[in-house]
Amino acid sequence: MNNQEQKHQRRVRYKGTHPRAFHEKYKELQPEKYADAVEKVIQKGGTPAGMHRSICVDEIMEILQITPGQTGLDATLGYGGHSLEMLKCLDSKGHLYALDVDPIELPRTKERLESLGYGPQILTIKQMNFSSIDQVVLESGPLDFILADLGVSSMQIDNPERGFSFKSEGPLDLRLNPSKGISAAERLKSITQEELQGMFLENADEPYSAEISRAIISEIKKGRNISTTTELQQVIKDALKFIPEAARSEAVKKSCQRCFQALRIDVNNEFEVLYDFLEKLPAALASGGRVAILTFHSGEDRLVKKSFKRFLSKGMYKEIAPEAIRPSAAECNSNSRARCAKLRWAIKS
């Protein structure tokens, strides 16, 4: 027997009722085996690790009015919750296309939907950016319905290896596709203070953009790399020490959320991608086709609102949402990540 052979390592146990580390939550990460544990997390208003709870499902289905035989697109597949509801409406007749840029979560979602009986005969999944909707239409033909949920999936936020959240130690990455572009850490190395301050303002309406950008650039000029989520969090925390202690903790939390959002939007070119998608959207829809777009911050919502109004005035849409639809109070209470969502829709002429 090889004495160098490692001893069997037991899996990390589920510690107590609220394990903190992502990898410790093995019950949540295996919903097919631990359905009761997952349901308990949901009942308490949480999102189980490795999962995503779709937002405004009923409202979106009412807007899209999907019927069997139609062809549609889920422009941002994510965990597949919205796609699953669309597929149920199609009732094995017609076809759904679904897109996502995330090479890590996409295969898992595809496998999950296939296990439910939704294979290539009814569902086509492509790893591509939804700004390339015109390429999809070359294959699908004009689309009867389109959904774009612009939120980051809970699976991405909760996994510390993706670097989307300041709540856990992880690489400061923030890319939806880690194999393309540069990470947020690399972006900070080459940006000027003026650019960074503008980014925080434009992408997240950060009220302390000047103080935080000054602190970040000061650290980088000293030769200190900001390469992890917690390192960036600490710089933001230090930059806001001037805030009275009673209000500081909440201010730091909100500024961290906004700054991480701003960096994520920047490294993924999210505004540019959304603009391209919106410009191509009317041509992608069939006559009478319906589109629903779910946004999660003011910058996205402004782009959608302006695009819908502009194409309505040009006669390309015959009707648009008069105002944004917000998730119900009940949904917000049961899923805190729904609180900042806004839903808008348009119908092709």
XYZ file of C-alpha atoms in Angstrom:
349
model
C 0.000 0.000 0.000
C 1.299 3.444 -0.892
C 1.866 5.345 2.362
C 1.776 8.587 0.415
C -1.821 7.912 -0.622
C -4.080 10.533 0.846
C -6.671 9.526 3.381
C -10.303 9.699 2.374
C -11.629 13.209 2.898
C -15.190 13.487 4.147
C -17.314 16.107 2.534
C -17.673 19.344 4.486
C -20.776 18.963 6.588
C -23.745 21.291 6.394
C -22.937 23.364 9.479
C -25.997 24.321 11.469
C -28.954 25.883 9.740
C -27.125 28.733 8.024
C -23.757 27.655 6.569
C -21.861 30.680 5.282
C -19.446 29.259 2.733
C -20.818 28.548 -0.749
C -19.186 25.112 -0.963
C -20.654 24.060 2.411
C -24.214 24.395 1.158
C -24.232 20.963 -0.449
C -27.931 20.458 0.232
C -28.897 23.618 -1.637
C -26.457 22.791 -4.420
C -28.184 19.436 -4.972
C -31.896 20.365 -5.153
C -32.783 17.057 -6.766
C -31.599 15.213 -3.620
C -32.541 17.694 -0.911
C -35.845 19.222 -2.043
C -37.035 19.783 1.542
C -33.908 21.762 2.473
C -34.214 23.880 -0.669
C -37.882 24.591 0.001
C -37.049 25.780 3.532
C -34.581 28.325 2.136
C -37.188 29.593 -0.345
C -39.907 29.800 2.320
C -37.621 32.042 4.363
C -37.300 34.433 1.420
C -33.845 33.264 0.326
C -32.434 31.918 -2.912
C -30.759 28.508 -2.564
C -27.083 28.381 -3.516
C -26.539 27.502 -7.168
C -30.131 28.347 -8.084
C -32.036 31.354 -9.383
C -35.613 32.391 -8.706
C -37.238 33.909 -11.757
C -38.923 37.285 -11.257
C -42.322 38.541 -12.536
C -43.108 35.171 -14.122
C -46.898 35.637 -14.107
C -46.669 39.195 -15.388
C -44.308 38.181 -18.205
C -46.481 35.264 -19.302
C -49.519 37.565 -19.366
C -47.637 40.069 -21.540
C -46.217 37.547 -24.016
C -49.473 35.567 -24.431
C -47.619 32.530 -25.791
C -49.677 29.964 -27.690
C -48.715 26.507 -29.057
C -47.007 26.641 -32.443
C -45.292 29.992 -31.967
C -41.553 30.685 -32.212
C -39.881 32.732 -29.518
C -36.648 33.698 -27.817
C -35.385 33.820 -24.268
C -32.524 36.250 -24.854
C -30.945 35.609 -21.440
C -31.412 31.968 -20.472
C -29.728 31.979 -17.039
C -31.118 29.234 -14.808
C -33.926 28.583 -17.294
C -36.891 29.446 -15.080
C -38.563 31.770 -17.563
C -37.732 29.413 -20.450
C -39.409 26.550 -18.637
C -42.649 28.511 -18.333
C -42.484 29.480 -22.027
C -41.956 25.863 -23.015
C -44.991 24.821 -20.995
C -47.061 27.391 -22.914
C -45.806 26.036 -26.254
C -47.017 22.548 -25.270
C -44.467 20.772 -27.509
C -45.609 22.765 -30.550
C -43.464 25.516 -32.042
C -39.931 26.336 -30.932
C -38.009 28.303 -28.343
C -34.521 29.698 -28.887
C -32.466 30.621 -25.833
C -29.184 32.514 -25.533
C -26.566 33.063 -22.844
C -22.907 34.070 -22.816
C -22.021 32.233 -19.605
C -20.003 29.099 -20.489
C -20.168 27.823 -16.901
C -23.915 27.930 -16.230
C -25.180 27.342 -19.779
C -24.367 23.580 -19.947
C -25.961 23.036 -16.532
C -29.174 24.745 -17.577
C -29.251 22.836 -20.865
C -28.857 19.531 -19.020
C -31.546 20.509 -16.516
C -34.080 21.368 -19.239
C -33.230 18.245 -21.251
C -33.884 16.125 -18.162
C -37.387 17.629 -18.094
C -37.983 16.540 -21.688
C -37.106 19.741 -23.532
C -34.583 18.676 -26.144
C -33.559 20.107 -29.541
C -36.926 19.298 -31.135
C -38.511 22.150 -29.126
C -35.546 24.070 -27.688
C -32.389 25.455 -29.318
C -29.768 26.821 -26.908
C -26.879 28.916 -28.165
C -23.886 30.385 -26.345
C -23.980 33.873 -27.782
C -24.711 37.446 -26.773
C -28.270 38.653 -27.235
C -26.974 41.659 -29.166
C -26.652 39.138 -32.020
C -30.403 38.620 -32.168
C -30.309 39.301 -35.915
C -28.181 36.175 -36.360
C -30.775 34.099 -34.513
C -33.575 35.415 -36.754
C -31.691 34.207 -39.848
C -32.337 30.697 -38.514
C -35.621 31.122 -36.645
C -37.470 33.581 -38.847
C -39.454 36.483 -37.314
C -40.184 35.866 -33.636
C -43.628 35.864 -32.022
C -42.317 36.619 -28.540
C -39.056 37.699 -26.928
C -37.989 38.007 -23.295
C -34.812 39.675 -22.047
C -34.192 39.413 -18.294
C -31.213 41.719 -17.791
C -30.479 40.694 -14.214
C -27.390 38.774 -13.169
C -28.339 35.250 -12.116
C -28.166 34.281 -8.468
C -25.854 31.405 -9.416
C -23.305 33.955 -10.632
C -23.740 36.292 -7.661
C -23.506 33.572 -5.012
C -20.484 31.708 -6.387
C -17.404 33.448 -4.902
C -15.213 32.142 -7.737
C -17.080 34.431 -10.156
C -16.266 37.593 -8.167
C -19.694 39.221 -8.538
C -20.279 39.937 -4.849
C -18.328 41.703 -2.110
C -19.906 39.434 0.507
C -17.412 36.602 -0.102
C -13.693 36.469 -0.831
C -13.027 35.808 -4.491
C -11.173 37.082 -7.552
C -12.347 40.515 -8.693
C -13.533 39.252 -12.068
C -17.184 40.159 -12.779
C -17.169 38.837 -16.362
C -20.244 36.942 -17.537
C -17.903 34.992 -19.801
C -14.560 34.622 -17.968
C -12.779 33.643 -21.206
C -13.431 36.977 -22.933
C -12.265 40.503 -22.268
C -10.453 41.590 -19.117
C -11.413 41.166 -15.491
C -12.491 44.044 -13.265
C -9.134 43.782 -11.469
C -7.281 44.309 -14.756
C -9.620 47.144 -15.700
C -8.772 49.032 -12.517
C -5.053 48.873 -13.329
C -5.453 50.883 -16.518
C -8.229 53.352 -15.717
C -7.826 57.017 -14.752
C -9.496 58.552 -11.732
C -11.692 60.701 -13.968
C -12.835 57.671 -15.975
C -13.519 55.636 -12.852
C -15.525 58.424 -11.239
C -17.560 58.778 -14.424
C -18.133 55.018 -14.535
C -19.463 54.967 -10.962
C -21.783 57.877 -11.741
C -23.063 56.718 -15.126
C -23.393 53.013 -14.360
C -24.636 53.164 -10.780
C -25.459 56.740 -9.688
C -22.863 56.404 -6.911
C -23.067 59.521 -4.663
C -19.514 59.046 -3.351
C -17.949 58.404 -6.749
C -15.260 61.079 -6.262
C -14.110 59.814 -2.871
C -14.133 56.135 -3.849
C -12.426 56.586 -7.215
C -9.753 58.744 -5.581
C -9.089 56.050 -2.957
C -8.897 53.241 -5.548
C -6.471 55.084 -7.828
C -4.364 56.091 -4.814
C -3.958 52.425 -3.831
C -3.027 51.413 -7.375
C -0.469 54.218 -7.662
C 1.141 52.897 -4.484
C 1.639 49.577 -6.271
C -1.106 47.745 -4.400
C -3.167 45.541 -6.676
C -6.883 45.341 -5.951
C -7.365 41.800 -7.156
C -10.053 40.355 -4.859
C -13.603 41.267 -3.958
C -12.779 41.869 -0.309
C -9.807 44.078 -1.179
C -12.074 46.375 -3.176
C -14.637 46.301 -0.393
C -11.976 47.388 2.114
C -10.842 50.310 -0.073
C -14.454 51.492 -0.350
C -14.906 51.097 3.390
C -11.768 53.136 4.107
C -12.817 55.826 1.622
C -16.095 56.356 3.464
C -14.687 56.734 6.981
C -15.837 60.355 6.966
C -19.488 59.232 7.163
C -20.864 59.321 10.736
C -20.490 55.936 12.393
C -24.232 55.413 12.898
C -24.856 55.592 9.137
C -21.544 54.252 7.854
C -22.250 50.515 7.733
C -25.343 50.869 5.554
C -23.645 53.487 3.349
C -20.644 51.206 2.772
C -22.922 48.286 1.886
C -24.875 50.322 -0.679
C -21.736 51.875 -2.179
C -20.179 48.418 -2.537
C -23.297 47.188 -4.333
C -23.259 50.170 -6.682
C -19.520 50.077 -7.409
C -19.542 46.341 -8.130
C -22.542 46.909 -10.415
C -20.745 49.723 -12.234
C -17.643 47.598 -12.800
C -19.708 44.630 -13.985
C -21.562 46.800 -16.498
C -18.252 48.177 -17.743
C -16.272 44.935 -18.191
C -19.223 43.259 -19.942
C -20.095 46.310 -22.104
C -23.663 45.875 -20.912
C -25.039 49.223 -22.071
C -23.524 48.834 -25.544
C -24.889 45.295 -25.817
C -28.362 46.390 -24.692
C -28.361 49.303 -27.143
C -27.495 46.979 -30.047
C -30.221 44.550 -28.988
C -32.847 47.288 -28.751
C -31.908 48.650 -32.196
C -32.321 45.213 -33.786
C -35.421 44.273 -31.818
C -38.243 45.617 -34.062
C -36.843 43.859 -37.129
C -36.599 40.584 -35.184
C -40.277 40.546 -34.227
C -43.091 39.205 -36.390
C -46.087 41.471 -36.969
C -47.971 41.554 -33.664
C -44.963 40.023 -31.911
C -44.473 40.847 -28.239
C -41.365 41.659 -26.233
C -40.889 41.935 -22.467
C -37.720 43.332 -20.893
C -36.898 43.061 -17.211
C -34.382 45.644 -15.942
C -32.687 46.041 -12.577
C -31.220 49.533 -12.485
C -32.074 52.988 -13.767
C -29.530 53.039 -16.617
C -30.999 49.935 -18.235
C -34.563 51.102 -17.716
C -33.828 54.483 -19.335
C -32.403 52.813 -22.434
C -35.409 50.503 -22.782
C -37.943 53.266 -22.160
C -36.346 55.633 -24.700
C -36.019 52.904 -27.351
C -39.642 51.803 -26.999
C -40.881 55.402 -27.213
C -38.715 56.186 -30.239
C -39.832 53.150 -32.224
C -43.449 53.769 -31.194
C -43.219 57.278 -32.664
C -41.807 55.781 -35.880
C -44.732 53.365 -36.135
C -42.603 50.229 -35.636
C -44.356 49.414 -32.358
C -48.114 49.785 -32.181
C -48.237 49.783 -28.391
C -45.809 49.998 -25.460
C -46.112 49.825 -21.689
C -47.406 53.190 -20.451
C -45.249 52.795 -17.356
C -42.954 50.237 -15.789
C -44.522 47.253 -14.043
C -43.077 46.471 -10.612
C -43.079 43.074 -8.867
C -45.875 42.592 -6.362
C -45.303 43.293 -2.675
C -45.730 39.582 -2.015
C -42.976 38.681 -4.486
C -40.618 41.323 -3.089
C -41.215 40.025 0.428
C -40.481 36.446 -0.595
C -37.539 37.304 -2.878
C -35.512 40.378 -1.956
C -33.730 40.357 -5.349
C -37.029 41.309 -7.022
C -37.272 44.684 -5.302
C -35.370 46.747 -7.881
C -36.886 45.063 -10.951
C -38.884 46.961 -13.593
C -40.744 45.322 -16.446
C -41.591 47.011 -19.772
C -43.212 45.625 -22.925
C -43.870 46.497 -26.545
C -45.950 45.058 -29.410
C -44.751 45.123 -33.012
C -46.940 46.875 -35.581
